[in-house]
mmCIF file of C-alpha atoms in Angstrom:
data_model
loop_
_atom_site.group_PDB
_atom_site.id
_atom_site.type_symbol
_atom_site.label_atom_id
_atom_site.label_comp_id
_atom_site.label_asym_id
_atom_site.label_seq_id
_atom_site.Cartn_x
_atom_site.Cartn_y
_atom_site.Cartn_z
ATOM 1 C CA ASP A 1 12.280 -4.408 16.909
ATOM 2 C CA ALA A 2 11.298 -6.751 14.108
ATOM 3 C CA GLY A 3 8.964 -5.370 11.510
ATOM 4 C CA VAL A 4 6.341 -7.338 9.632
ATOM 5 C CA ILE A 5 7.815 -10.633 8.511
ATOM 6 C CA GLN A 6 6.710 -12.385 5.339
ATOM 7 C CA SER A 7 7.727 -15.707 3.851
ATOM 8 C CA PRO A 8 8.704 -16.807 1.364
ATOM 9 C CA ARG A 9 10.238 -13.711 -0.233
ATOM 10 C CA HIS A 10 10.052 -15.282 -3.677
ATOM 11 C CA GLU A 11 7.893 -18.100 -4.964
ATOM 12 C CA VAL A 12 7.901 -19.621 -8.428
ATOM 13 C CA THR A 13 5.301 -22.272 -9.071
ATOM 14 C CA GLU A 14 3.411 -23.916 -11.870
ATOM 15 C CA MET A 15 -0.193 -23.272 -12.764
ATOM 16 C CA GLY A 16 -2.545 -25.418 -10.728
ATOM 17 C CA GLN A 17 -0.293 -25.698 -7.697
ATOM 18 C CA GLU A 18 -1.280 -24.530 -4.235
ATOM 19 C CA VAL A 19 0.566 -21.498 -2.888
ATOM 20 C CA THR A 20 0.680 -20.445 0.770
ATOM 21 C CA LEU A 21 2.015 -17.066 1.802
ATOM 22 C CA ARG A 22 2.789 -16.354 5.435
ATOM 23 C CA CYS A 23 2.846 -13.236 7.576
ATOM 24 C CA LYS A 24 3.855 -12.360 11.113
ATOM 25 C CA PRO A 25 2.604 -8.893 12.114
ATOM 26 C CA ILE A 26 4.388 -6.528 14.455
ATOM 27 C CA SER A 27 3.893 -7.609 18.062
ATOM 28 C CA GLY A 28 1.039 -5.691 19.662
ATOM 29 C CA HIS A 29 -0.634 -4.757 16.390
ATOM 30 C CA ASN A 30 -4.223 -5.930 16.156
ATOM 31 C CA SER A 31 -5.041 -5.182 12.514
ATOM 32 C CA LEU A 32 -3.583 -7.148 9.619
ATOM 33 C CA PHE A 33 -3.975 -6.458 5.906
ATOM 34 C CA TRP A 34 -3.182 -8.479 2.778
ATOM 35 C CA TYR A 35 -2.491 -6.525 -0.433
ATOM 36 C CA ARG A 36 -1.608 -7.461 -3.983
ATOM 37 C CA GLN A 37 0.442 -5.158 -6.222
ATOM 38 C CA THR A 38 0.742 -5.319 -9.997
ATOM 39 C CA MET A 39 1.881 -2.791 -12.560
ATOM 40 C CA MET A 40 -1.570 -2.629 -14.115
ATOM 41 C CA ARG A 41 -3.740 -2.370 -10.998
ATOM 42 C CA GLY A 42 -1.412 -0.918 -8.384
ATOM 43 C CA LEU A 43 -1.834 -1.838 -4.720
ATOM 44 C CA GLU A 44 -5.149 -3.566 -4.000
ATOM 45 C CA LEU A 45 -6.477 -4.569 -0.593
ATOM 46 C CA LEU A 46 -7.514 -8.214 -0.598
ATOM 47 C CA ILE A 47 -8.688 -8.726 2.982
ATOM 48 C CA TYR A 48 -8.130 -7.358 6.455
ATOM 49 C CA PHE A 49 -8.513 -8.632 10.004
ATOM 50 C CA ASN A 50 -9.164 -6.839 13.280
ATOM 51 C CA ASN A 51 -8.309 -8.857 16.388
ATOM 52 C CA ASN A 52 -7.924 -11.986 14.213
ATOM 53 C CA VAL A 53 -11.453 -11.624 12.777
ATOM 54 C CA PRO A 54 -11.913 -11.021 9.024
ATOM 55 C CA ILE A 55 -13.645 -7.667 8.574
ATOM 56 C CA ASP A 56 -13.653 -7.042 4.848
ATOM 57 C CA ASP A 57 -12.804 -9.639 2.212
ATOM 58 C CA SER A 58 -14.471 -7.829 -0.675
ATOM 59 C CA GLY A 59 -11.116 -7.509 -2.423
ATOM 60 C CA MET A 60 -10.472 -11.250 -2.593
ATOM 61 C CA PRO A 61 -10.609 -11.948 -6.330
ATOM 62 C CA GLU A 62 -12.364 -15.300 -6.266
ATOM 63 C CA ASP A 63 -12.858 -18.517 -4.347
ATOM 64 C CA ARG A 64 -9.370 -19.689 -5.190
ATOM 65 C CA PHE A 65 -8.110 -17.206 -2.612
ATOM 66 C CA SER A 66 -8.509 -17.735 1.118
ATOM 67 C CA ALA A 67 -6.961 -16.125 4.188
ATOM 68 C CA LYS A 68 -6.786 -17.131 7.823
ATOM 69 C CA MET A 69 -5.526 -15.613 11.025
ATOM 70 C CA PRO A 70 -5.499 -18.343 13.669
ATOM 71 C CA ASN A 71 -3.816 -16.129 16.261
ATOM 72 C CA ALA A 72 -2.525 -12.606 16.776
ATOM 73 C CA SER A 73 0.954 -13.408 15.484
ATOM 74 C CA PHE A 74 0.310 -15.331 12.285
ATOM 75 C CA SER A 75 -1.711 -15.157 9.098
ATOM 76 C CA THR A 76 -1.748 -17.058 5.814
ATOM 77 C CA LEU A 77 -2.980 -16.270 2.326
ATOM 78 C CA LYS A 78 -3.610 -19.342 0.205
ATOM 79 C CA ILE A 79 -4.197 -19.623 -3.526
ATOM 80 C CA GLN A 80 -5.517 -22.939 -4.748
ATOM 81 C CA PRO A 81 -5.235 -23.611 -7.635
ATOM 82 C CA SER A 82 -2.844 -20.883 -8.757
ATOM 83 C CA GLU A 83 -3.044 -19.278 -12.215
ATOM 84 C CA PRO A 84 -0.542 -17.173 -14.207
ATOM 85 C CA ARG A 85 -2.688 -14.050 -13.665
ATOM 86 C CA ASP A 86 -2.047 -14.393 -9.913
ATOM 87 C CA SER A 87 1.578 -13.380 -10.507
ATOM 88 C CA ALA A 88 2.164 -10.263 -8.416
ATOM 89 C CA VAL A 89 3.834 -8.995 -5.253
ATOM 90 C CA TYR A 90 1.768 -9.806 -2.170
ATOM 91 C CA PHE A 91 2.245 -7.534 0.822
ATOM 92 C CA CYS A 92 1.145 -8.027 4.380
ATOM 93 C CA ALA A 93 0.770 -4.958 6.616
ATOM 94 C CA SER A 94 -0.170 -4.419 10.241
ATOM 95 C CA SER A 95 -1.336 -1.538 12.377
ATOM 96 C CA THR A 96 -2.966 -0.787 15.703
ATOM 97 C CA LEU A 97 -6.602 0.047 16.252
ATOM 98 C CA ALA A 98 -5.694 2.882 18.584
ATOM 99 C CA THR A 99 -7.547 6.108 17.889
ATOM 100 C CA GLY A 100 -5.507 8.469 15.756
ATOM 101 C CA SER A 101 -3.019 5.827 14.769
ATOM 102 C CA ASN A 102 -3.443 5.134 11.092
ATOM 103 C CA GLU A 103 -0.014 4.125 9.916
ATOM 104 C CA GLN A 104 0.226 0.714 8.347
ATOM 105 C CA PHE A 105 3.601 -1.010 8.424
ATOM 106 C CA PHE A 106 4.315 -3.209 5.455
ATOM 107 C CA GLY A 107 6.346 -6.360 5.214
ATOM 108 C CA PRO A 108 8.928 -6.814 2.435
ATOM 109 C CA GLY A 109 6.430 -8.697 0.263
ATOM 110 C CA THR A 110 6.328 -12.059 -1.480
ATOM 111 C CA ARG A 111 7.037 -11.956 -5.201
ATOM 112 C CA LEU A 112 4.901 -14.708 -6.746
ATOM 113 C CA THR A 113 5.410 -16.016 -10.255
ATOM 114 C CA VAL A 114 2.973 -18.590 -11.593
ATOM 115 C CA LEU A 115 4.182 -20.249 -14.789
ATOM 116 C CA ARG F 1 -13.804 5.839 -11.749
ATOM 117 C CA LYS F 2 -11.016 4.900 -9.326
ATOM 118 C CA GLU F 3 -11.438 5.974 -5.712
ATOM 119 C CA VAL F 4 -8.009 7.633 -5.671
ATOM 120 C CA GLU F 5 -6.498 8.990 -8.872
ATOM 121 C CA GLN F 6 -2.943 10.144 -9.503
ATOM 122 C CA ASP F 7 -0.886 11.112 -12.517
ATOM 123 C CA PRO F 8 1.420 8.088 -12.976
ATOM 124 C CA GLY F 9 4.271 10.197 -14.324
ATOM 125 C CA PRO F 10 7.147 9.681 -14.645
ATOM 126 C CA PHE F 11 8.294 13.082 -13.455
ATOM 127 C CA ASN F 12 11.900 13.560 -14.508
ATOM 128 C CA VAL F 13 13.437 16.535 -12.700
ATOM 129 C CA PRO F 14 16.984 17.797 -12.089
ATOM 130 C CA GLU F 15 18.475 17.901 -8.623
ATOM 131 C CA GLY F 16 17.406 21.011 -6.748
ATOM 132 C CA ALA F 17 14.121 21.360 -8.592
ATOM 133 C CA THR F 18 10.732 21.783 -6.969
ATOM 134 C CA VAL F 19 8.130 19.221 -7.983
ATOM 135 C CA ALA F 20 4.445 18.872 -7.117
ATOM 136 C CA PHE F 21 2.182 15.845 -7.240
ATOM 137 C CA ASN F 22 -1.587 15.935 -7.203
ATOM 138 C CA CYS F 23 -4.224 13.430 -6.261
ATOM 139 C CA THR F 24 -8.030 13.400 -6.279
ATOM 140 C CA TYR F 25 -10.367 11.156 -4.307
ATOM 141 C CA SER F 26 -13.999 10.294 -4.946
ATOM 142 C CA ASN F 27 -15.422 9.536 -1.493
ATOM 143 C CA SER F 28 -16.418 12.767 0.208
ATOM 144 C CA ALA F 29 -16.732 10.878 3.521
ATOM 145 C CA SER F 30 -12.996 10.174 3.598
ATOM 146 C CA GLN F 31 -11.480 11.217 6.892
ATOM 147 C CA SER F 32 -7.724 10.764 6.764
ATOM 148 C CA PHE F 33 -5.133 11.299 4.084
ATOM 149 C CA PHE F 34 -1.524 10.272 3.642
ATOM 150 C CA TRP F 35 1.422 10.130 1.308
ATOM 151 C CA TYR F 36 3.394 6.894 1.232
ATOM 152 C CA ARG F 37 6.706 6.412 -0.528
ATOM 153 C CA GLN F 38 7.727 3.196 -2.291
ATOM 154 C CA ASP F 39 11.263 2.595 -3.495
ATOM 155 C CA CYS F 40 11.864 0.235 -6.397
ATOM 156 C CA ARG F 41 11.205 -3.394 -5.382
ATOM 157 C CA LYS F 42 10.557 -2.374 -1.773
ATOM 158 C CA GLU F 43 7.497 -2.045 0.418
ATOM 159 C CA PRO F 44 5.502 1.186 0.830
ATOM 160 C CA LYS F 45 6.374 3.332 3.844
ATOM 161 C CA LEU F 46 4.533 6.272 5.360
ATOM 162 C CA LEU F 47 6.021 9.586 4.241
ATOM 163 C CA MET F 48 3.605 11.942 5.968
ATOM 164 C CA SER F 49 0.011 12.447 6.989
ATOM 165 C CA VAL F 50 -1.981 15.257 5.377
ATOM 166 C CA TYR F 51 -3.887 17.634 7.628
ATOM 167 C CA SER F 52 -6.670 20.048 6.709
ATOM 168 C CA SER F 53 -4.530 23.064 7.538
ATOM 169 C CA GLY F 54 -1.633 21.787 5.467
ATOM 170 C CA ASN F 55 1.607 20.547 6.976
ATOM 171 C CA GLU F 56 5.292 20.610 6.310
ATOM 172 C CA ASP F 57 8.105 18.204 7.105
ATOM 173 C CA GLY F 58 11.443 19.576 6.025
ATOM 174 C CA ARG F 59 11.446 19.842 2.244
ATOM 175 C CA PHE F 60 8.024 18.205 1.954
ATOM 176 C CA THR F 61 4.709 20.078 2.122
ATOM 177 C CA ALA F 62 1.298 18.417 1.969
ATOM 178 C CA GLN F 63 -1.997 20.189 1.300
ATOM 179 C CA LEU F 64 -5.617 19.069 1.458
ATOM 180 C CA ASN F 65 -8.605 20.706 -0.208
ATOM 181 C CA ARG F 66 -11.735 18.954 1.053
ATOM 182 C CA ALA F 67 -14.105 21.008 -1.106
ATOM 183 C CA SER F 68 -12.345 19.917 -4.286
ATOM 184 C CA GLN F 69 -11.394 16.485 -2.873
ATOM 185 C CA TYR F 70 -7.811 17.148 -3.819
ATOM 186 C CA ILE F 71 -4.487 16.382 -2.120
ATOM 187 C CA SER F 72 -1.040 17.621 -3.086
ATOM 188 C CA LEU F 73 2.582 16.963 -2.202
ATOM 189 C CA LEU F 74 5.333 19.504 -2.874
ATOM 190 C CA ILE F 75 8.996 18.553 -2.737
ATOM 191 C CA ARG F 76 11.497 21.394 -2.654
ATOM 192 C CA ASP F 77 15.212 21.166 -3.464
ATOM 193 C CA SER F 78 14.814 17.596 -4.702
ATOM 194 C CA LYS F 79 17.609 15.111 -4.057
ATOM 195 C CA LEU F 80 18.665 12.012 -5.958
ATOM 196 C CA SER F 81 17.434 10.008 -2.956
ATOM 197 C CA ASP F 82 13.905 11.337 -3.475
ATOM 198 C CA SER F 83 13.587 9.135 -6.568
ATOM 199 C CA ALA F 84 10.721 6.762 -5.781
ATOM 200 C CA THR F 85 7.025 6.206 -6.357
ATOM 201 C CA TYR F 86 4.748 8.415 -4.259
ATOM 202 C CA LEU F 87 1.403 6.894 -3.303
ATOM 203 C CA CYS F 88 -1.612 8.993 -2.376
ATOM 204 C CA VAL F 89 -3.669 7.227 0.304
ATOM 205 C CA VAL F 90 -7.153 7.858 1.662
ATOM 206 C CA LYS F 91 -8.912 6.351 4.680
ATOM 207 C CA GLY F 92 -12.666 6.155 5.143
ATOM 208 C CA GLY F 93 -14.601 7.111 8.241
ATOM 209 C CA ALA F 94 -15.436 4.126 10.412
ATOM 210 C CA THR F 95 -13.029 1.665 8.862
ATOM 211 C CA ASN F 96 -9.249 1.399 9.154
ATOM 212 C CA LYS F 97 -9.059 0.382 5.514
ATOM 213 C CA LEU F 98 -6.692 2.431 3.326
ATOM 214 C CA ILE F 99 -7.272 3.068 -0.368
ATOM 215 C CA PHE F 100 -4.081 3.558 -2.373
ATOM 216 C CA GLY F 101 -3.634 5.457 -5.606
ATOM 217 C CA THR F 102 -1.524 3.782 -8.279
ATOM 218 C CA GLY F 103 1.374 6.099 -7.515
ATOM 219 C CA THR F 104 3.431 8.788 -9.227
ATOM 220 C CA LEU F 105 6.970 7.919 -10.269
ATOM 221 C CA LEU F 106 9.625 10.552 -9.573
ATOM 222 C CA ALA F 107 13.094 10.340 -11.074
ATOM 223 C CA VAL F 108 15.555 12.982 -9.857
ATOM 224 C CA GLN F 109 18.528 13.307 -12.162
ATOM 225 C CA PRO F 110 22.024 14.686 -11.512
#
């Protein structure tokens, strides 16, 4: 079975450009999470969705960041305009809402470099 | 204060050694606890859940002390392949949101 799929795997862009990261969760999972990981701050939750509805976006750093989940099999994280301090690895993860099932399955991540 | 705190390490140990990692959490309402493992330049993966009575999975033993808000992971007979970053993870009550510690780096040397 396919795991969580993220694209692109690597992105290098210039400051001010728009960046769109994509995620396909595991089929049947109804929770989706976007994380950012840096050496300084570790793994931080940006936003998560249950059944395609945003539940908690308190981790989104500022208005330059936005996330959507138009359907159960696709989500995007957009940064517009991008800044050098946005350079990080962005992970998408998915899980089920079933009681007792807490494991989150992570995608391979998108390594973003903003010059 | 961070919600989940870990010693970042690195822990450099020889093969066959026993090593222990500790973690503290600040939210006394936390309900579920986990250890995730992250290899270099890879995604985090669940290593094991942590239960109140303590649990073991092969060479790995996890313990939880709710009174002290403290979680531990013990690795016995460490292998070169155990080299990774170990992330302490805590989940709140009503939410399925996980809070990750910054991780402890383990390097097992021949």
